[in-house]
XYZ file of C-alpha atoms in Angstrom:
709
model
C -45.087 -2.325 0.926
C -42.511 -0.305 -0.988
C -39.126 -1.492 -2.155
C -36.103 -0.163 -0.271
C -32.907 1.319 -1.679
C -30.047 1.404 0.831
C -27.057 3.504 -0.254
C -23.704 3.488 1.520
C -21.051 5.912 0.240
C -17.434 5.392 1.306
C -15.085 8.405 1.378
C -11.369 7.884 1.961
C -7.957 9.462 1.500
C -4.897 7.518 2.629
C -2.530 8.453 5.418
C 0.356 10.367 3.857
C -1.524 11.677 0.842
C -0.683 15.200 -0.281
C -2.814 18.042 1.071
C -3.419 19.395 -2.419
C -4.780 16.014 -3.552
C -7.217 15.820 -0.636
C -8.187 19.452 -1.150
C -8.888 18.728 -4.815
C -11.078 15.775 -3.829
C -13.027 18.071 -1.515
C -13.505 20.654 -4.263
C -14.357 18.249 -7.072
C -16.181 15.538 -5.157
C -16.987 15.706 -1.452
C -18.281 19.279 -1.123
C -20.439 19.243 -4.280
C -21.848 15.864 -3.271
C -22.906 17.226 0.118
C -24.285 20.375 -1.471
C -26.327 18.407 -4.003
C -27.623 15.954 -1.411
C -28.680 18.889 0.769
C -31.222 19.868 -1.890
C -32.999 16.531 -1.434
C -33.743 16.205 2.310
C -36.118 13.256 1.777
C -33.404 11.066 0.298
C -31.751 8.980 2.988
C -28.176 7.898 2.622
C -25.427 6.306 4.731
C -21.922 7.777 4.862
C -18.642 6.187 5.767
C -15.803 8.667 6.170
C -12.506 7.105 7.231
C -10.942 8.535 10.352
C -7.851 9.773 8.526
C -10.049 11.765 6.140
C -12.217 13.109 8.946
C -9.111 14.295 10.815
C -8.053 16.212 7.710
C -11.536 17.656 7.121
C -11.839 18.721 10.749
C -8.585 20.666 10.428
C -8.878 22.046 6.892
C -12.603 21.983 5.999
C -14.627 22.437 9.210
C -17.620 23.657 7.199
C -17.959 20.137 5.778
C -18.109 18.702 9.285
C -20.989 21.067 10.063
C -22.894 20.062 6.915
C -22.551 16.381 7.694
C -23.600 16.881 11.306
C -26.699 18.819 10.253
C -27.716 16.019 7.864
C -27.215 13.494 10.660
C -29.308 15.571 13.065
C -32.072 15.855 10.449
C -32.156 12.078 10.065
C -31.089 12.202 6.430
C -27.638 10.686 6.948
C -26.645 7.597 8.879
C -22.942 7.364 9.799
C -21.082 4.095 9.342
C -17.979 3.222 11.317
C -15.073 0.941 10.463
C -11.431 0.848 11.476
C -10.273 4.444 12.024
C -7.258 4.497 9.684
C -8.761 2.081 7.131
C -6.494 -0.959 7.479
C -7.104 -4.261 5.739
C -8.577 -5.838 8.839
C -7.193 -9.395 8.493
C -3.684 -8.003 7.964
C -3.419 -6.452 11.435
C -3.631 -8.077 14.890
C -7.182 -8.660 16.158
C -6.594 -6.390 19.166
C -5.791 -3.510 16.791
C -8.849 -4.203 14.626
C -11.172 -3.868 17.601
C -9.386 -0.802 18.974
C -9.488 1.014 15.631
C -13.206 0.301 15.148
C -14.018 1.558 18.635
C -11.872 4.629 17.991
C -13.902 5.630 14.922
C -17.185 4.889 16.706
C -16.152 7.215 19.538
C -14.998 9.913 17.093
C -18.287 9.815 15.178
C -20.282 9.938 18.386
C -18.256 12.905 19.653
C -18.350 14.948 16.435
C -21.741 14.031 14.954
C -23.725 12.972 18.047
C -24.427 9.612 16.443
C -23.599 6.097 17.618
C -22.791 4.037 14.519
C -23.690 0.359 14.506
C -22.314 -0.535 11.066
C -18.831 -0.951 9.637
C -17.250 -0.440 6.262
C -14.767 -3.235 5.507
C -11.665 -1.791 3.833
C -11.425 -2.988 0.216
C -14.124 -5.499 1.206
C -11.365 -7.894 2.263
C -13.201 -10.524 4.272
C -12.027 -13.448 6.336
C -14.525 -15.492 8.398
C -12.953 -14.702 11.789
C -13.772 -11.008 11.303
C -17.317 -11.714 12.465
C -15.982 -12.183 16.011
C -13.963 -8.963 15.905
C -16.898 -6.925 14.581
C -19.156 -8.365 17.258
C -16.621 -7.605 19.993
C -16.318 -4.030 18.696
C -20.103 -3.535 18.993
C -20.810 -3.714 15.247
C -24.195 -5.047 14.142
C -23.773 -4.950 10.338
C -21.197 -4.621 7.567
C -21.281 -4.162 3.789
C -19.602 -6.484 1.306
C -20.094 -7.219 -2.398
C -22.721 -9.542 -3.797
C -19.840 -11.496 -5.383
C -18.758 -12.564 -1.871
C -22.152 -14.210 -1.499
C -22.070 -15.875 -4.896
C -18.627 -17.286 -4.098
C -20.267 -18.937 -1.085
C -23.045 -20.512 -3.159
C -25.777 -17.860 -2.935
C -27.482 -17.207 -6.260
C -27.706 -13.618 -7.489
C -31.508 -13.580 -7.178
C -31.104 -14.295 -3.458
C -28.963 -11.207 -2.733
C -31.772 -8.636 -2.375
C -31.642 -8.351 1.390
C -29.179 -9.144 4.149
C -27.802 -12.283 5.770
C -26.460 -13.256 9.160
C -22.986 -14.714 9.522
C -21.224 -15.791 12.674
C -17.913 -16.914 14.116
C -18.036 -19.050 17.251
C -21.568 -17.863 17.909
C -20.785 -14.174 17.485
C -23.145 -12.796 14.851
C -23.126 -9.869 12.452
C -25.456 -8.911 9.593
C -23.881 -8.660 6.130
C -25.399 -6.593 3.315
C -24.503 -7.620 -0.282
C -23.776 -4.553 -2.435
C -25.253 -5.028 -5.907
C -22.635 -5.172 -8.680
C -25.082 -3.984 -11.345
C -25.872 -0.869 -9.331
C -22.170 -0.317 -8.589
C -21.372 -0.357 -12.302
C -24.428 1.716 -13.259
C -23.901 4.464 -10.692
C -22.840 7.031 -11.838
C -21.701 5.767 -15.250
C -25.112 5.125 -16.832
C -28.253 7.197 -16.994
C -30.274 7.090 -13.747
C -33.248 5.467 -15.489
C -31.252 2.297 -16.041
C -30.855 1.769 -12.295
C -34.502 2.419 -11.451
C -35.610 0.230 -14.372
C -33.393 -2.580 -13.094
C -34.830 -2.318 -9.562
C -38.423 -1.963 -10.794
C -38.215 -5.112 -12.911
C -36.940 -7.134 -9.951
C -39.441 -5.666 -7.506
C -42.534 -6.052 -9.660
C -41.308 -9.453 -10.795
C -41.463 -10.589 -7.183
C -37.746 -11.376 -7.021
C -36.721 -8.940 -4.305
C -37.593 -5.713 -2.508
C -34.310 -4.557 -0.902
C -31.545 -3.110 -3.045
C -28.113 -2.389 -1.613
C -25.566 -0.009 -3.066
C -22.184 0.462 -1.392
C -19.207 1.948 -3.196
C -16.470 4.577 -3.282
C -17.497 8.213 -3.058
C -14.552 9.285 -5.221
C -16.341 8.019 -8.332
C -18.639 11.042 -7.869
C -16.174 13.644 -9.081
C -12.617 12.514 -8.331
C -12.200 9.683 -10.828
C -11.113 10.819 -14.314
C -13.902 12.628 -16.148
C -16.469 12.187 -13.393
C -16.631 15.760 -12.030
C -17.853 17.075 -15.374
C -20.343 14.241 -15.738
C -21.643 14.090 -12.165
C -21.819 17.795 -11.324
C -21.369 20.031 -14.354
C -23.723 17.866 -16.419
C -25.772 17.246 -13.253
C -25.887 13.453 -13.251
C -26.281 13.371 -9.462
C -29.209 15.773 -9.530
C -30.803 13.707 -12.282
C -30.294 10.572 -10.202
C -31.882 12.091 -7.096
C -34.727 13.458 -9.224
C -35.239 9.985 -10.657
C -35.476 8.542 -7.157
C -38.021 11.191 -6.174
C -40.114 10.391 -9.280
C -40.380 6.764 -8.172
C -41.379 7.244 -4.538
C -44.712 5.514 -5.199
C -42.876 2.171 -5.143
C -39.282 2.922 -3.994
C -37.986 4.649 -0.884
C -34.463 5.286 0.364
C -33.677 3.971 3.844
C -30.701 3.442 6.120
C -29.045 0.117 6.836
C -30.202 0.329 10.450
C -33.786 0.735 9.202
C -33.553 -2.516 7.270
C -32.156 -4.323 10.307
C -35.048 -3.003 12.395
C -37.851 -3.692 9.936
C -36.809 -6.760 7.951
C -35.674 -10.245 8.842
C -32.482 -11.700 7.400
C -32.823 -13.882 4.327
C -30.818 -16.569 6.095
C -27.443 -17.613 7.392
C -24.311 -17.396 5.235
C -20.658 -18.336 5.617
C -18.542 -16.196 3.334
C -15.149 -17.365 2.073
C -11.967 -15.326 2.214
C -12.558 -12.789 -0.521
C -12.608 -9.212 -1.773
C -14.034 -7.564 -4.870
C -13.186 -9.532 -7.982
C -10.629 -7.065 -9.386
C -8.649 -7.137 -6.143
C -8.444 -10.925 -6.312
C -7.132 -10.625 -9.859
C -4.516 -8.012 -8.900
C -3.217 -10.280 -6.127
C -2.188 -12.946 -8.643
C 1.444 -13.193 -9.807
C 1.864 -11.285 -13.063
C 2.027 -14.335 -15.340
C -1.019 -15.991 -13.801
C -2.825 -12.656 -13.893
C -2.353 -12.515 -17.666
C -3.550 -16.100 -17.907
C -6.579 -15.188 -15.780
C -7.377 -12.214 -18.038
C -7.219 -14.446 -21.100
C -9.450 -17.062 -19.462
C -12.066 -14.418 -18.597
C -12.003 -13.162 -22.198
C -12.557 -16.704 -23.438
C -15.545 -17.111 -21.125
C -16.982 -13.774 -22.284
C -16.495 -14.813 -25.918
C -18.552 -17.934 -25.212
C -21.290 -15.804 -23.664
C -20.888 -17.655 -20.362
C -19.606 -14.937 -18.021
C -22.687 -14.901 -15.772
C -22.872 -18.695 -15.776
C -19.240 -19.336 -14.853
C -18.633 -16.106 -12.904
C -19.330 -17.457 -9.390
C -16.686 -20.137 -9.929
C -13.963 -17.949 -11.431
C -11.830 -15.883 -9.133
C -8.230 -14.798 -8.630
C -6.047 -15.092 -5.565
C -6.276 -14.117 -1.897
C -5.496 -10.626 -0.546
C -2.625 -11.772 1.669
C -0.858 -13.002 -1.475
C 0.330 -9.402 -1.881
C 2.825 -10.157 0.910
C 4.471 -12.892 -1.160
C 4.042 -11.093 -4.490
C 5.693 -7.944 -3.102
C 8.373 -8.519 -0.410
C 8.344 -4.742 0.154
C 4.726 -4.987 1.299
C 5.603 -7.866 3.584
C 8.456 -5.807 5.059
C 6.037 -3.013 5.967
C 3.428 -5.396 7.293
C 5.815 -7.387 9.474
C 7.454 -4.166 10.676
C 3.969 -3.128 11.726
C 3.368 -6.431 13.528
C 6.781 -6.109 15.203
C 5.854 -2.668 16.571
C 2.325 -3.755 17.505
C 3.664 -6.681 19.532
C 6.138 -4.432 21.299
C 3.383 -1.944 22.119
C 1.086 -4.687 23.377
C 3.806 -6.074 25.648
C 4.263 -2.636 27.218
C 0.510 -2.178 27.676
C 0.355 -5.533 29.433
C 3.268 -4.452 31.633
C 2.341 -0.834 32.388
C -1.356 -0.531 31.601
C -2.899 1.971 29.181
C -0.990 5.159 29.912
C -1.426 8.384 27.935
C 2.022 7.950 26.361
C 1.145 4.442 25.190
C -2.181 5.653 23.782
C -0.321 8.279 21.740
C 2.100 5.624 20.509
C -0.842 3.396 19.575
C -2.291 6.115 17.358
C 0.994 6.254 15.443
C 0.860 2.471 15.030
C -2.711 2.672 13.733
C -1.755 5.331 11.201
C 0.934 2.954 9.984
C -1.732 0.309 9.337
C -3.581 2.300 6.645
C -4.126 -0.160 3.800
C -3.359 1.762 0.614
C 0.428 1.386 0.537
C 0.322 -2.360 1.132
C -1.086 -3.495 -2.232
C -1.220 -2.623 -5.913
C -3.887 -2.640 -8.596
C -5.464 0.261 -10.454
C -5.875 1.674 -6.975
C -3.526 0.742 -4.180
C -0.425 2.727 -3.483
C 2.469 0.299 -3.080
C 4.147 1.966 -6.063
C 3.589 5.427 -4.559
C 6.718 6.389 -2.637
C 5.014 8.993 -0.451
C 2.404 6.535 0.835
C 5.038 3.955 1.793
C 7.080 6.751 3.386
C 4.092 7.687 5.560
C 3.588 4.103 6.707
C 7.217 3.744 7.753
C 7.212 7.195 9.351
C 4.362 6.362 11.694
C 5.662 2.881 12.533
C 9.137 4.204 13.304
C 7.652 7.072 15.299
C 5.681 4.591 17.386
C 8.829 2.532 17.924
C 10.789 5.633 18.958
C 8.078 6.634 21.403
C 8.262 3.163 22.936
C 12.038 3.567 23.281
C 11.487 6.699 25.348
C 8.959 4.928 27.542
C 11.333 2.009 28.159
C 14.728 3.746 28.327
C 13.947 7.375 29.095
C 17.089 9.441 28.503
C 19.409 6.436 28.895
C 21.397 5.035 26.010
C 20.008 1.893 24.462
C 21.815 -0.404 22.082
C 20.366 -3.815 21.325
C 20.723 -6.725 18.933
C 17.899 -9.223 18.405
C 17.842 -12.441 16.414
C 14.299 -13.344 15.416
C 12.126 -14.199 12.439
C 10.497 -10.780 12.227
C 9.413 -11.132 8.566
C 7.781 -14.562 9.134
C 9.661 -16.486 6.449
C 10.802 -19.292 8.753
C 14.398 -17.976 8.916
C 15.865 -15.675 11.555
C 16.894 -12.110 10.795
C 19.004 -9.698 12.828
C 17.764 -6.374 14.197
C 20.340 -3.923 15.573
C 19.428 -0.559 17.015
C 20.349 2.291 19.287
C 18.286 5.360 20.052
C 19.170 6.941 16.691
C 19.013 4.122 14.130
C 17.468 0.711 13.475
C 19.049 -1.797 11.087
C 17.181 -4.857 9.801
C 19.485 -7.495 8.271
C 18.427 -10.538 6.244
C 21.204 -13.180 6.119
C 19.168 -15.498 3.875
C 18.703 -12.922 1.106
C 22.310 -11.990 0.361
C 23.172 -10.800 3.861
C 21.621 -7.426 3.014
C 20.243 -4.558 5.051
C 16.483 -4.615 4.362
C 15.597 -1.523 6.351
C 17.654 1.367 7.717
C 15.737 3.784 9.933
C 16.583 7.210 11.238
C 14.771 7.402 14.557
C 15.673 11.079 14.814
C 13.310 12.002 11.953
C 11.378 8.706 11.760
C 12.318 7.827 8.185
C 13.291 4.575 6.518
C 16.044 5.410 4.019
C 15.592 2.005 2.394
C 12.015 2.621 1.305
C 12.483 1.348 -2.232
C 10.695 -0.918 -4.678
C 11.991 -3.494 -7.097
C 11.342 -2.961 -10.804
C 9.229 -5.953 -11.723
C 7.032 -7.272 -14.494
C 3.346 -6.532 -14.095
C 0.481 -8.028 -16.108
C -0.604 -4.629 -17.432
C 2.834 -4.034 -18.963
C 1.692 -5.924 -22.044
C -1.046 -3.310 -22.472
C 1.575 -0.571 -22.265
C 3.728 -2.345 -24.824
C 0.718 -2.673 -27.111
C -0.154 1.016 -26.775
C 3.439 2.047 -27.468
C 3.620 -0.324 -30.421
C 0.350 1.003 -31.879
C 1.042 4.661 -31.073
C -1.972 4.960 -28.767
C -1.711 7.625 -26.097
C -5.079 9.262 -25.451
C -5.809 11.654 -22.633
C -8.911 9.752 -21.532
C -10.958 12.611 -20.018
C -14.313 10.962 -20.663
C -16.314 9.505 -17.776
C -15.351 5.854 -17.394
C -15.040 3.315 -14.632
C -11.497 2.351 -13.700
C -12.181 -1.021 -15.300
C -12.755 0.435 -18.775
C -9.035 0.789 -19.408
C -6.318 3.374 -18.829
C -5.654 5.525 -21.857
C -2.548 7.636 -21.282
C 1.098 6.502 -21.218
C 3.395 9.038 -19.579
C 6.614 10.169 -21.215
C 9.647 8.067 -20.355
C 7.711 4.860 -19.715
C 8.906 3.142 -22.894
C 12.572 3.585 -21.935
C 12.097 2.162 -18.454
C 10.435 -1.188 -19.098
C 13.302 -3.011 -17.388
C 13.209 -5.431 -14.474
C 15.390 -6.272 -11.500
C 16.438 -9.782 -10.530
C 16.950 -8.886 -6.878
C 15.225 -6.723 -4.288
C 16.372 -3.138 -3.726
C 18.198 -3.502 -0.412
C 21.639 -2.322 0.735
C 24.980 -4.141 0.797
C 24.067 -6.218 -2.252
C 27.370 -7.888 -3.051
C 28.030 -7.674 -6.797
C 31.086 -8.962 -8.634
C 31.356 -7.603 -12.176
C 33.918 -7.467 -14.949
C 35.573 -4.360 -16.317
C 33.438 -4.303 -19.463
C 30.163 -3.848 -17.565
C 29.048 -0.223 -17.926
C 26.546 1.822 -15.948
C 23.794 1.447 -18.550
C 24.112 -2.342 -18.700
C 24.124 -2.541 -14.914
C 21.146 -0.192 -14.590
C 19.098 -2.184 -17.099
C 20.086 -5.561 -15.579
C 21.618 -6.553 -18.922
C 24.958 -7.916 -17.748
C 26.440 -11.134 -16.408
C 26.944 -11.293 -12.641
C 30.360 -12.885 -12.032
C 29.705 -13.915 -8.426
C 27.007 -16.000 -6.747
C 26.494 -13.823 -3.675
C 23.391 -11.806 -4.648
C 20.196 -13.426 -3.294
C 22.279 -16.154 -1.613
C 22.320 -17.436 1.944
C 24.940 -16.074 4.380
C 25.937 -17.617 7.691
C 25.333 -15.072 10.442
C 26.310 -14.360 14.015
C 25.795 -11.372 16.295
C 27.213 -9.986 19.497
C 26.965 -7.094 21.928
C 29.539 -5.377 24.151
C 29.967 -1.996 25.834
C 30.922 -0.371 22.534
C 27.792 -1.431 20.659
C 26.402 -4.311 18.612
C 27.457 -6.058 15.450
C 26.512 -8.795 13.022
C 29.046 -10.885 11.139
C 27.896 -12.450 7.870
C 29.938 -14.916 5.837
C 29.583 -16.819 2.614
C 31.956 -19.128 0.788
C 30.945 -18.588 -2.804
C 32.428 -18.400 -6.252
C 33.650 -15.492 -8.357
C 34.360 -16.257 -11.978
C 34.174 -19.916 -11.008
C 36.788 -19.552 -8.246
C 36.267 -20.012 -4.502
C 36.085 -16.796 -2.462
C 35.146 -16.270 1.175
C 33.282 -13.005 1.733
C 32.854 -11.679 5.247
C 31.044 -8.481 6.184
C 30.890 -7.119 9.671
C 28.036 -4.671 10.218
C 28.251 -2.703 13.455
C 26.219 -0.061 15.255
C 27.868 1.896 18.056
C 26.150 2.525 21.369
C 25.681 6.145 20.337
C 25.344 7.875 16.980
C 23.482 7.483 13.702
C 26.072 5.486 11.749
C 26.446 1.949 10.468
C 29.967 0.701 9.855
C 30.650 -2.112 7.406
C 33.933 -3.987 7.112
C 34.318 -6.283 4.093
C 36.966 -9.002 3.899
C 37.492 -10.927 0.639
C 39.677 -14.023 0.939
C 40.838 -16.076 -2.023
C 40.212 -19.768 -1.283
C 41.148 -20.901 -4.775
C 44.424 -22.094 -6.296
C 44.568 -19.246 -8.802
C 44.295 -15.470 -8.585
C 40.925 -13.686 -8.714
C 40.684 -10.383 -10.613
C 37.384 -8.557 -10.621
C 35.395 -5.486 -9.540
C 33.654 -5.728 -6.168
C 30.597 -3.457 -6.125
C 28.412 -3.460 -2.983
C 25.158 -1.756 -3.994
C 23.572 0.658 -1.507
C 20.010 1.705 -2.231
C 18.964 5.032 -0.751
C 15.516 6.590 -0.524
C 15.497 10.118 0.824
C 12.357 11.394 2.592
C 11.374 13.645 -0.332
C 12.267 11.176 -3.106
C 14.084 12.896 -5.980
C 13.294 16.455 -4.887
C 15.624 19.160 -6.163
C 16.461 19.928 -2.528
C 18.986 17.068 -2.712
C 22.503 17.468 -4.101
C 24.987 14.687 -4.798
C 28.378 15.754 -3.431
C 31.501 13.657 -4.080
C 34.706 14.423 -2.163
C 33.336 17.808 -1.209
C 32.319 18.878 -4.732
C 28.774 19.094 -6.053
C 28.059 16.789 -8.975
C 25.324 19.188 -10.159
C 23.117 16.163 -10.777
C 19.771 15.454 -9.138
C 18.718 12.091 -7.771
C 16.571 11.503 -10.837
C 19.541 11.202 -13.205
C 22.409 8.755 -13.640
C 25.909 9.834 -12.659
C 29.366 8.235 -12.686
C 32.757 9.327 -11.444
C 36.155 7.693 -10.865
C 38.319 7.794 -7.750
C 35.654 8.728 -5.226
C 36.078 8.259 -1.486
C 33.301 10.369 0.003
C 29.642 10.502 -1.162
C 27.102 12.829 0.382
C 23.438 13.183 -0.514
C 23.092 16.650 0.882
C 19.709 17.924 1.991
C 19.671 21.666 1.394
C 16.699 21.876 3.742
C 18.814 20.301 6.524
C 16.153 17.704 7.377
C 18.139 14.530 6.663
C 21.371 13.948 4.736
C 22.975 10.604 3.883
C 26.773 10.241 4.020
C 28.749 7.282 2.632
C 32.445 7.210 3.471
C 34.765 4.690 1.784
C 38.114 3.456 3.101
C 39.567 3.365 -0.424
C 38.835 5.306 -3.579
C 36.352 3.627 -5.881
C 34.582 4.104 -9.167
C 31.116 5.445 -8.349
C 27.788 4.902 -10.099
C 24.588 6.665 -9.116
C 21.522 5.052 -10.707
C 17.933 6.272 -10.191
C 15.468 3.422 -9.741
C 12.227 4.192 -11.594
C 9.250 1.872 -11.854
C 6.492 1.637 -14.441
C 3.096 1.371 -12.786
C -0.572 2.169 -13.290
C -3.049 4.417 -11.560
C -6.604 5.431 -12.376
C -5.089 8.338 -14.316
C -2.324 6.846 -16.491
C 0.541 4.426 -16.902
C 3.204 6.238 -14.932
C 6.929 6.427 -14.304
C 7.707 6.726 -10.590
C 11.050 7.371 -8.909
C 11.626 4.921 -6.046
C 15.221 5.299 -4.855
C 18.833 5.779 -5.897
C 21.325 2.948 -6.197
C 24.765 4.087 -4.984
C 27.322 1.618 -6.343
C 31.000 2.035 -5.410
C 33.217 -0.439 -7.270
C 36.730 -1.465 -6.261
C 38.977 -3.281 -8.685
C 41.011 -6.020 -7.013
C 43.411 -8.849 -7.697
C 43.798 -11.415 -4.935
C 46.363 -14.172 -5.071
C 45.634 -17.605 -3.563
C 45.268 -17.547 0.253
C 45.479 -13.750 0.292
C 42.774 -11.417 1.505
C 41.780 -7.802 0.965
C 39.646 -5.453 3.064
C 37.254 -2.629 2.239
C 35.359 -0.476 4.697
C 32.456 1.894 4.377
C 30.398 3.928 6.797
C 26.731 4.844 6.310
C 25.754 7.909 8.331
C 22.438 9.704 8.702
C 22.589 13.359 9.672
C 19.356 14.934 10.834
C-alpha cells in the first residue's frame, strides 16, 4: 500500500481589498498556479477559495472559474467549503456560522457542479463547540494544524492521519496539517519534503501526510513569484512527486475518509496556529514570550518544550484592541437585529439581501493584527463598517419604510458590563460610551454607509523594538528574496522613525481635554504634555430622553481642572430628521477660586477615502491648502469643513464661538509581510477655547457635527 499525500491550498482576499491587489495576486499567483497544475493531471489536490474571492474572480476573471471547473470535472481537484466570507467562526453567532458555510457549499455546487464535504477553518481558529456547527452545516471534515493536536496531548508521530472530534455527539473528522511540510513548501527544495515523507513511511511511523496552507505563498508573498514560477519551483515539486509514485500518491481528503479509519478520538483546545497565539498577547508579554522562546531554542529544547509553550487566545484581540471589539460588537448588534426580524417576518428576499451584507461585514482580516491581519489597514476596517451599516440601513427600511425613525437605546452593546447609549435616525447613528470619557465611539452616515470614526489608536507593539533596532543600526534592506513571513521583515518605510509615538486614550470624538497655554500642537500630537483635567478616559453619569423633536443624551462629570472642582455637562442631540449631531457643553466652576484654562474637545474624523487628495480643509470659507495627511493650525476659527471634491461625503463642524484650531493627522506604525509601514488612520480636529470662570459661574460652548452626502 502506498503512502498518501493530501494537499489543501487555501486562496483568499479580504472583503474591501483593492481590485489592483487582487488582480496582482491573480497574475502572480493564482493563474500561474492553475496553469502549472494543469500540466500534471495525475496530481490530485484540494482547493479552498473563499466566497469573497470567488465572487471577484467570477466578475473579473471568468476564465479562472472555467479552469477550476474543468479540473473538478476531471477529478483532479476537490473543492473545500468553509464560511463564505471567511469569518473567524467563534467570533460570530452560531446561526451565522452555519448559514455562511451552507452558502459557500451551495455556491460551489452551482458553479463547479461539486458538493463539498470539507471546510477550511479561517486562520485555524478552533473552539470545541465548532464541531456541532460543522456537523449541522453538513461538513464531514476540516483541516487544522498539527500543533492543535500536540496542544491536546497528541505526539507528533501520531499526527500522520486524521482524528474524530465531537461536541455533544456531533462528530467531524479533523486533519492535522504538518508543520514541517508547511515550512518546507515552497521555501526548500522539493527533495527535502519527499525525503522527510519517505523516511517516516519506510520507518513505519506513518503513511498519510497532510499539507494545508495559504495559496498566496506560491507567488504573492515577497520574492515567491520569482522562486515559484520564474525559477520553476512548483514544476520541480510536481516533477518530484511524479518521480516518487512508486511509493507516494496524491489523494483528496474525501478519499482518505473513504479508505482509511481515523487514528482515534481527539478533543482539541481553543487554539490557532502558534504565531497567531503569539500576536494575540499584549505587547509586553509578547516580547517576554519571544525572549522565552529564544531561551528554549538556545538550550536546544524547542521540540521538547514546544507542545507546552503557547501564547494567548484569539478572542484576546477584542481586549487588546478596543477598535476590533467595536467592530465585532457592532456586527453582533446588527446580527441580533436581523435575527429578530427573521423570527418576526420569516426569510424574505429583502432580509436575505441584508444578511449577505452582514456576512460581508464578518470577514476576519480587519479584526486582528499580526504579520497578516488587517486591523491597521484603514480600507479593510472601512469595508467592514460599510457592510454592517448597510445591513442596518436595509433593516431600517424593512421596519420603517418611508417613515421617519428616531430612536435612543440604552444597552451594553460592547459587552463590557456597562451600558452605552445608541441614538439614531434614518440618516445617522451615534454610539456613545459614558464610561470612557463620555465620548462618541462611532458616528455613522447611513446615507453612504460609512463610519466617520473609523480610527485606530497609536499603540506600542512588540515588533517596534525590532524597528528601533533596525533604525539604530541603519538596516533597511529591500528583502526581495524568497522567505517565509516568519523569517523577518527587512524594510522600514520612510517616516516611521518620526512617528514612534503612542496615545494614552482611544481615538474617539468629544474627548474632553483641558490644557495650558504653553502646550503646542507638536507636544499635543506626540502626547508629550501634561493634561490639566481628569476627564479623558473617566466615567460620566448619563441620561437619555426622546420627544417629538428627536433624541438626546446628557452626560455629566464633576472633575478637577488644575486641581479645582469643575462640573462638565455635555448634551448630545440628534434631531428627528437630518444628518447632524448637536453638542452643547456647559462648564461650571464648583471651586472657591477662578479656573483659567483652554478647553479642547477633540473630534477624530476618518473620511471614506482616508487622506486622499480629494479632501480639502476649509476654515471659515477659505481653503487651508493642506491635505489631511499634514498638521495645520489656525486662530479664530468658527467653521471647519472637510470638503469632498468628489461630493461623496463631506464633514462640517460648526462652532458657536471662535476657537484656536489644530488639525493633526493620526498615523500608526505597523507591520505587514512587505515592510514596517506608516499608515494614516484619521484626523484629529481640536478646537480650543480659552476661558476664565469665576466661582459659581458657568460658560457654554456649542458645536454641530454634520455629514453631507
